[in-house]
CSV table of C-alpha atoms in Angstrom, one decimal:
chain,number,residue,atom,x,y,z
V,1269,MET,CA,-0.2,0.1,0.0
V,1270,LYS,CA,1.9,3.0,-0.9
V,1271,VAL,CA,1.9,5.8,1.8
V,1272,SER,CA,0.7,9.2,1.0
V,1273,SER,CA,3.2,12.4,0.7
V,1274,VAL,CA,0.8,13.0,4.9
V,1275,GLU,CA,2.0,10.1,6.6
V,1276,GLN,CA,5.4,10.0,5.4
V,1277,LEU,CA,6.1,13.5,7.0
V,1278,PHE,CA,4.3,12.4,10.3
V,1279,THR,CA,6.3,9.6,10.1
V,1280,LEU,CA,9.3,11.3,9.7
V,1281,PHE,CA,7.9,14.6,12.4
V,1282,ASN,CA,6.6,11.8,15.0
V,1283,GLU,CA,9.9,10.1,14.9
V,1284,THR,CA,12.6,12.5,15.5
V,1285,ALA,CA,11.2,15.0,17.4
V,1286,LEU,CA,10.6,10.9,20.4
V,1287,LEU,CA,14.2,10.4,20.1
V,1288,LEU,CA,14.8,14.2,20.8
V,1289,GLN,CA,12.2,14.7,23.6
V,1290,GLU,CA,14.3,11.0,25.1
V,1291,GLU,CA,18.4,12.9,24.6
V,1292,LEU,CA,17.0,16.2,25.5
V,1293,ASN,CA,14.4,14.8,28.6
V,1294,CYS,CA,11.9,17.8,27.2
V,1295,THR,CA,7.9,17.5,26.5
V,1296,TYR,CA,8.1,15.5,22.9
V,1297,LEU,CA,5.8,19.6,21.4
V,1298,GLU,CA,8.9,20.8,22.6
V,1299,ALA,CA,11.2,17.9,20.5
V,1300,LEU,CA,8.3,19.2,17.3
V,1301,ALA,CA,9.8,22.1,17.3
V,1302,GLU,CA,13.6,21.2,17.6
V,1303,THR,CA,13.6,18.7,15.0
V,1304,GLY,CA,11.5,20.6,13.0
V,1305,GLU,CA,14.2,23.5,12.6
V,1306,ASN,CA,16.4,20.5,12.4
V,1307,LEU,CA,15.1,20.0,8.9
V,1308,PHE,CA,14.4,23.3,8.1
V,1309,GLN,CA,18.6,23.9,8.8
V,1310,GLY,CA,19.1,21.2,7.2
V,1311,SER,CA,21.8,19.7,10.0
V,1312,ILE,CA,21.3,18.9,13.7
V,1313,LEU,CA,20.6,21.8,16.5
V,1314,GLN,CA,21.4,20.3,19.1
V,1315,ASP,CA,24.8,19.6,20.8
V,1316,GLU,CA,23.7,17.5,24.3
V,1317,VAL,CA,23.0,14.7,21.5
V,1318,SER,CA,24.8,12.4,21.7
V,1319,GLU,CA,26.7,10.4,18.8
V,1320,LEU,CA,24.7,7.8,18.2
V,1321,THR,CA,21.3,8.9,18.3
V,1322,GLU,CA,23.1,12.2,16.3
V,1323,LYS,CA,23.4,9.6,13.3
V,1324,ARG,CA,19.9,8.4,12.9
V,1325,LEU,CA,18.5,11.5,12.8
V,1326,SER,CA,21.0,12.6,10.3
V,1327,LYS,CA,19.7,8.7,8.4
V,1328,GLN,CA,15.6,10.3,8.7
V,1329,TYR,CA,16.3,13.9,8.1
V,1330,GLU,CA,18.1,12.5,4.6
V,1331,GLN,CA,15.1,10.2,3.8
V,1332,ILE,CA,13.2,13.5,3.3
V,1333,HIS,CA,14.0,16.5,1.1
V,1334,LEU,CA,11.0,19.3,2.0
V,1335,LYS,CA,10.8,20.6,-1.5
V,1336,ASN,CA,9.0,17.0,-3.1
V,1337,PHE,CA,6.2,18.3,-0.6
V,1338,SER,CA,3.6,21.1,-0.9
V,1339,ASN,CA,3.4,23.6,1.5
V,1340,GLU,CA,-0.2,22.0,2.3
V,1341,GLU,CA,0.6,18.4,2.9
V,1342,ILE,CA,3.3,19.6,5.4
V,1343,ARG,CA,0.9,21.3,6.9
V,1344,LYS,CA,-1.5,18.7,7.1
V,1345,ALA,CA,1.8,16.7,8.9
V,1346,TYR,CA,2.7,18.8,11.2
V,1347,GLN,CA,-0.4,20.0,12.4
V,1348,LEU,CA,-1.1,16.5,12.8
V,1349,VAL,CA,2.7,16.2,15.1
V,1350,ILE,CA,1.6,19.3,17.6
V,1351,LEU,CA,-2.0,17.6,18.1
V,1352,LYS,CA,-0.1,13.8,19.1
V,1353,GLY,CA,1.7,16.2,21.2
V,1354,MET,CA,-1.4,18.0,22.4
V,1355,LYS,CA,-3.6,15.0,23.3
V,1356,GLU,CA,-0.6,13.8,26.0
V,1357,SER,CA,0.3,17.4,27.6
V,1358,ALA,CA,-3.6,18.2,28.0
V,1359,GLN,CA,-3.6,21.6,28.0
V,1360,PRO,CA,-7.3,23.2,27.1
V,1361,ASN,CA,-5.7,26.7,26.4
V,1362,HIS,CA,-4.1,24.3,23.1
V,1363,GLN,CA,-7.0,24.1,20.7
V,1364,MET,CA,-6.8,22.9,16.7
V,1365,THR,CA,-8.8,25.0,14.1
V,1366,PRO,CA,-10.5,22.3,12.2
V,1367,ASP,CA,-8.7,22.1,8.6
V,1368,SER,CA,-12.1,23.1,6.6
V,1369,VAL,CA,-12.7,25.9,8.9
V,1370,GLY,CA,-9.0,27.2,8.3
V,1371,MET,CA,-10.1,26.8,4.4
V,1372,LEU,CA,-13.5,28.6,4.9
V,1373,VAL,CA,-12.4,30.9,6.4
V,1374,GLY,CA,-9.3,31.7,3.7
V,1375,TYR,CA,-12.6,31.3,1.3
V,1376,LEU,CA,-13.9,34.2,2.7
V,1377,VAL,CA,-10.5,36.2,2.0
V,1378,ASP,CA,-10.0,35.3,-0.9
V,1379,ARG,CA,-13.3,36.9,-1.7
V,1380,PHE,CA,-13.5,40.0,0.1
V,1381,MET,CA,-9.8,41.0,-0.6
V,1382,LYS,CA,-10.3,42.3,-4.5
V,1383,GLN,CA,-5.9,44.4,-3.6
V,1384,SER,CA,-3.5,42.1,-5.3
V,1385,SER,CA,-1.8,42.3,-2.2
V,1386,PHE,CA,-2.2,42.9,1.5
V,1387,ARG,CA,-1.3,42.8,4.6
V,1388,LEU,CA,-3.3,40.1,6.8
V,1389,LEU,CA,-3.2,40.2,11.2
V,1390,ASP,CA,-3.3,36.6,13.7
V,1391,PRO,CA,-3.8,38.1,16.9
V,1392,ALA,CA,-4.2,34.3,18.3
V,1393,VAL,CA,-1.8,32.9,16.3
V,1394,GLY,CA,-1.0,29.6,18.0
V,1395,THR,CA,1.0,26.7,15.8
V,1396,GLY,CA,0.6,29.1,12.9
V,1397,ASN,CA,-1.7,26.7,11.6
V,1398,LEU,CA,-4.8,29.0,10.5
V,1399,LEU,CA,-2.7,31.7,8.9
V,1400,THR,CA,-1.1,29.3,7.1
V,1401,THR,CA,-4.3,27.1,6.4
V,1402,VAL,CA,-5.2,31.1,4.8
V,1403,VAL,CA,-1.9,31.9,3.3
V,1404,ASN,CA,-2.1,28.4,1.6
V,1405,HIS,CA,-5.6,29.1,0.0
V,1406,LEU,CA,-4.4,32.7,-1.5
V,1407,PRO,CA,-3.7,33.4,-4.7
V,1408,LYS,CA,-2.5,36.8,-3.6
V,1409,LYS,CA,1.1,38.4,-2.3
V,1410,VAL,CA,0.6,38.2,1.3
V,1411,ALA,CA,2.2,40.5,4.4
V,1412,SER,CA,1.8,38.6,8.0
V,1413,ILE,CA,2.0,38.0,11.0
V,1414,GLY,CA,1.0,36.3,14.0
V,1415,VAL,CA,1.0,37.5,17.8
V,1416,GLU,CA,1.1,34.8,21.0
V,1417,ILE,CA,1.8,34.3,24.2
V,1418,ASP,CA,2.9,31.0,25.2
V,1419,ASP,CA,6.1,31.0,24.1
V,1420,LEU,CA,5.8,27.0,22.9
V,1421,LEU,CA,3.5,27.6,20.2
V,1422,ILE,CA,5.1,30.7,18.4
V,1423,LYS,CA,8.4,28.3,18.5
V,1424,LEU,CA,6.0,25.6,17.1
V,1425,ALA,CA,4.3,28.6,14.6
V,1426,TYR,CA,7.6,30.1,13.9
V,1427,VAL,CA,9.0,26.9,12.7
V,1428,ASN,CA,6.2,26.4,10.5
V,1429,ALA,CA,6.6,29.3,8.9
V,1430,ASN,CA,10.0,28.6,8.5
V,1431,LEU,CA,9.1,24.7,6.4
V,1432,GLN,CA,6.5,26.0,4.3
V,1433,GLU,CA,7.9,28.9,3.6
V,1434,HIS,CA,6.3,31.4,4.7
V,1435,PRO,CA,7.6,34.8,5.3
V,1436,ILE,CA,6.0,35.4,8.5
V,1437,GLN,CA,6.6,38.1,10.9
V,1438,LEU,CA,5.6,36.9,14.9
V,1439,PHE,CA,5.6,38.5,17.7
V,1440,ASN,CA,5.7,36.8,21.1
V,1441,GLN,CA,3.6,39.4,23.7
V,1442,ASP,CA,0.4,39.3,25.1
V,1443,SER,CA,-2.0,40.7,22.4
V,1444,LEU,CA,-3.9,42.9,24.2
V,1445,GLU,CA,-1.0,44.2,25.2
V,1446,PRO,CA,0.5,47.8,22.3
V,1447,LEU,CA,0.7,46.5,19.7
V,1448,PHE,CA,3.7,47.7,17.2
V,1449,ILE,CA,2.3,47.2,14.4
V,1450,ASP,CA,1.6,48.9,10.9
V,1451,PRO,CA,-2.1,49.0,10.9
V,1452,VAL,CA,-3.1,45.3,8.4
V,1453,ASP,CA,-6.4,44.8,5.5
V,1454,ALA,CA,-7.1,41.7,7.2
V,1455,VAL,CA,-7.3,40.1,10.4
V,1456,ILE,CA,-7.9,36.9,11.5
V,1457,GLY,CA,-9.1,34.8,14.1
V,1458,ASP,CA,-9.8,31.8,16.8
V,1459,LEU,CA,-11.0,34.0,19.4
V,1460,PRO,CA,-9.1,32.9,22.5
V,1461,ILE,CA,-12.8,33.0,24.7
V,1462,GLY,CA,-12.8,33.4,28.5
V,1463,TYR,CA,-11.4,36.5,30.8
V,1464,TYR,CA,-8.6,38.5,30.9
V,1465,PRO,CA,-7.2,38.1,34.1
V,1466,ASN,CA,-5.3,42.1,34.2
V,1467,ASP,CA,-8.0,44.8,35.1
V,1468,VAL,CA,-5.9,47.1,35.2
V,1469,ARG,CA,-5.1,47.2,30.6
V,1470,ALA,CA,-8.4,46.0,30.2
V,1471,ALA,CA,-10.2,49.6,31.6
V,1472,ASP,CA,-7.7,51.1,28.0
V,1473,TYR,CA,-10.9,49.1,26.3
V,1474,GLN,CA,-14.3,50.6,25.5
V,1475,VAL,CA,-15.6,47.1,25.8
V,1476,LYS,CA,-14.3,46.4,29.4
V,1477,ALA,CA,-17.0,44.9,31.4
V,1478,ASP,CA,-18.7,48.2,34.5
V,1479,GLU,CA,-17.2,44.7,37.5
V,1480,GLY,CA,-15.1,42.1,37.1
V,1481,HIS,CA,-12.6,40.5,34.4
V,1482,THR,CA,-13.9,41.9,31.3
V,1483,PHE,CA,-14.3,38.8,28.3
V,1484,SER,CA,-11.0,38.3,26.3
V,1485,HIS,CA,-12.9,37.2,22.8
V,1486,HIS,CA,-14.6,40.9,23.4
V,1487,LEU,CA,-11.1,42.5,24.1
V,1488,PHE,CA,-9.4,40.3,21.4
V,1489,ILE,CA,-12.8,41.9,19.1
V,1490,GLU,CA,-11.7,45.8,19.8
V,1491,GLN,CA,-7.4,45.7,19.5
V,1492,SER,CA,-8.0,44.4,16.4
V,1493,VAL,CA,-10.2,46.8,15.0
V,1494,LYS,CA,-7.7,49.1,16.0
V,1495,HIS,CA,-5.2,47.6,13.7
V,1496,THR,CA,-7.5,48.0,10.9
V,1497,ALA,CA,-7.1,50.0,7.8
V,1498,PRO,CA,-10.3,52.8,7.7
V,1499,GLY,CA,-12.3,49.7,4.8
V,1500,GLY,CA,-10.5,46.3,6.1
V,1501,TYR,CA,-12.2,43.2,7.0
V,1502,LEU,CA,-12.1,41.3,9.9
V,1503,PHE,CA,-13.1,37.6,9.8
V,1504,PHE,CA,-13.3,35.5,13.9
V,1505,ILE,CA,-14.0,32.5,14.5
V,1506,ILE,CA,-16.5,33.8,17.8
V,1507,PRO,CA,-18.5,32.0,20.1
V,1508,ASN,CA,-23.0,31.5,18.9
V,1509,GLY,CA,-24.0,33.3,22.0
V,1510,LEU,CA,-21.2,36.2,21.8
V,1511,PHE,CA,-24.3,38.6,22.4
V,1512,GLU,CA,-25.8,37.0,24.9
V,1513,SER,CA,-23.7,37.3,27.6
V,1514,ASP,CA,-23.9,40.5,30.5
V,1515,GLN,CA,-20.7,42.5,28.7
V,1516,SER,CA,-22.6,42.7,25.3
V,1517,SER,CA,-24.2,45.9,25.6
V,1518,LYS,CA,-20.3,47.0,25.9
V,1519,LEU,CA,-19.2,45.2,22.6
V,1520,SER,CA,-22.9,46.2,20.8
V,1521,GLU,CA,-22.0,50.0,21.5
V,1522,PHE,CA,-18.3,49.6,19.6
V,1523,PHE,CA,-19.9,47.7,17.4
V,1524,LYS,CA,-21.7,50.5,16.0
V,1525,GLU,CA,-19.1,53.2,16.6
V,1526,HIS,CA,-16.7,51.5,14.3
V,1527,VAL,CA,-18.2,48.6,12.3
V,1528,ILE,CA,-20.4,47.7,10.0
V,1529,VAL,CA,-22.1,43.3,10.4
V,1530,GLN,CA,-20.9,42.1,6.8
V,1531,GLY,CA,-21.8,38.8,7.5
V,1532,LEU,CA,-22.7,35.5,9.7
V,1533,LEU,CA,-22.1,32.5,9.1
V,1534,GLN,CA,-22.7,29.3,11.8
V,1535,LEU,CA,-21.0,26.5,11.2
V,1536,PRO,CA,-22.3,23.2,11.6
V,1537,THR,CA,-23.1,21.7,15.5
V,1538,SER,CA,-21.7,18.3,14.6
V,1539,MET,CA,-18.8,20.1,14.7
V,1540,PHE,CA,-19.3,21.0,18.6
V,1541,ASN,CA,-19.3,18.4,21.4
V,1542,ASN,CA,-22.6,20.3,22.8
V,1543,LYS,CA,-24.4,23.4,21.0
V,1544,ASN,CA,-23.0,25.1,23.6
V,1545,THR,CA,-19.7,25.1,23.1
V,1546,ALA,CA,-20.6,25.4,19.1
V,1547,LYS,CA,-19.1,28.5,17.0
V,1548,SER,CA,-19.7,30.9,14.1
V,1549,ILE,CA,-17.7,32.7,11.4
V,1550,MET,CA,-18.2,37.1,11.7
V,1551,ILE,CA,-17.1,39.5,8.9
V,1552,LEU,CA,-16.4,42.6,10.4
V,1553,GLN,CA,-15.7,45.9,8.5
V,1554,LYS,CA,-14.2,48.5,9.8
V,1555,LYS,CA,-16.0,51.9,9.2
V,1556,GLY,CA,-13.9,54.5,6.8
V,1557,GLU,CA,-14.6,57.2,4.2
V,1558,GLY,CA,-16.7,55.2,1.0
V,1559,VAL,CA,-17.6,52.4,3.4
V,1560,GLN,CA,-20.8,51.6,2.9
V,1561,PRO,CA,-23.3,48.6,4.4
V,1562,PRO,CA,-24.3,45.7,2.2
V,1563,LYS,CA,-27.4,45.5,0.7
V,1564,GLN,CA,-27.8,42.7,3.7
V,1565,ALA,CA,-25.2,40.9,5.6
V,1566,LEU,CA,-24.4,37.3,3.5
V,1567,LEU,CA,-26.1,35.4,6.3
V,1568,VAL,CA,-25.6,31.4,6.0
V,1569,ASP,CA,-26.3,28.3,8.2
V,1570,LEU,CA,-23.9,25.9,6.9
V,1571,PRO,CA,-24.6,22.5,6.1
V,1572,SER,CA,-21.6,19.6,7.9
V,1573,LEU,CA,-18.9,20.5,5.9
V,1574,SER,CA,-18.3,17.1,4.5
V,1575,ASN,CA,-21.2,17.2,2.9
V,1576,ALA,CA,-20.1,18.3,-0.7
V,1577,THR,CA,-24.0,18.2,-2.3
V,1578,GLU,CA,-25.8,20.6,0.3
V,1579,MET,CA,-21.8,22.7,0.5
V,1580,ASP,CA,-22.0,23.2,-3.6
V,1581,LYS,CA,-25.1,25.0,-3.3
V,1582,ILE,CA,-24.9,27.2,0.1
V,1583,LEU,CA,-21.2,28.7,-1.8
V,1584,SER,CA,-23.6,29.4,-5.5
V,1585,LYS,CA,-25.4,31.1,-2.7
V,1586,MET,CA,-22.8,33.0,-1.4
V,1587,GLU,CA,-21.4,33.8,-5.2
V,1588,LYS,CA,-24.7,35.3,-5.9
V,1589,TRP,CA,-24.6,37.6,-3.1
V,1590,PHE,CA,-20.5,38.8,-3.9
V,1591,GLN,CA,-21.6,39.6,-7.2
V,1592,GLU,CA,-24.8,41.8,-6.2
V,1593,ASN,CA,-23.4,43.1,-3.3
V,1594,LYS,CA,-19.1,43.3,-3.9
V,1595,GLY,CA,-19.6,43.7,-7.4
């Protein structure tokens, strides 16, 4: 039976990471970042590796030439080994955006962004999986920026970008602290859900809660809008109950003042453990000179993303909406 390219790469990442994990006495995910770096640099960078392990690693690296694989094959294999590592470390805040959702976000970014080149920000970049999925599905020239507070996740994102040869600028910091980046044309984000612990910092935001901690996903939306150029688009994966909390009135006021809702695509509930954790993709446009709301917002209730016939019908409806509203 022929082994697929993704399986070949997965095996290489997994086996070499296991060797390094044992040798360096570190976690699987840390070892994965190390092996990815070795593959990209074309040499073994860890001085503390024994001669025998070095020979075993070299032999495995020599069997694979990254230039023979597409970016999507590299991304998928890397994503699978990261998922394996995350299951082992069971960190609840490390959730990956499903591939089908990433591709859908890529499609939306492509259809809304008319310019041939633009700047794209992911303020919660994680391991870089959503960002590289989107960039891989764009025929345009994109200058990408990612921000991530977690040291290990950003290292994995850095290796991910290198292996796919994407020139992504990465910042290792709290995205809700001041960001020293020029305005971007588009933002994507699978928003971290929960409360932001830093009340002093949250006090600088319009959406801050009157008492107690503010929702971090509300703060991420405001911060993203702030760093978007007038007329720019924002594509967020949001909880369905975004406007149902006791803090939602502040968010509604912020929306009225700063953005136009272009669309809302409800993801199939079958994708989630229960309907309380279900999510949607929300498309916003930052207000600016000449920015007009659509005749009607793009409202879609998505079928199962694996149902090709139903998805084709929905995509046809969406194409019709783009022709009528985006010309």
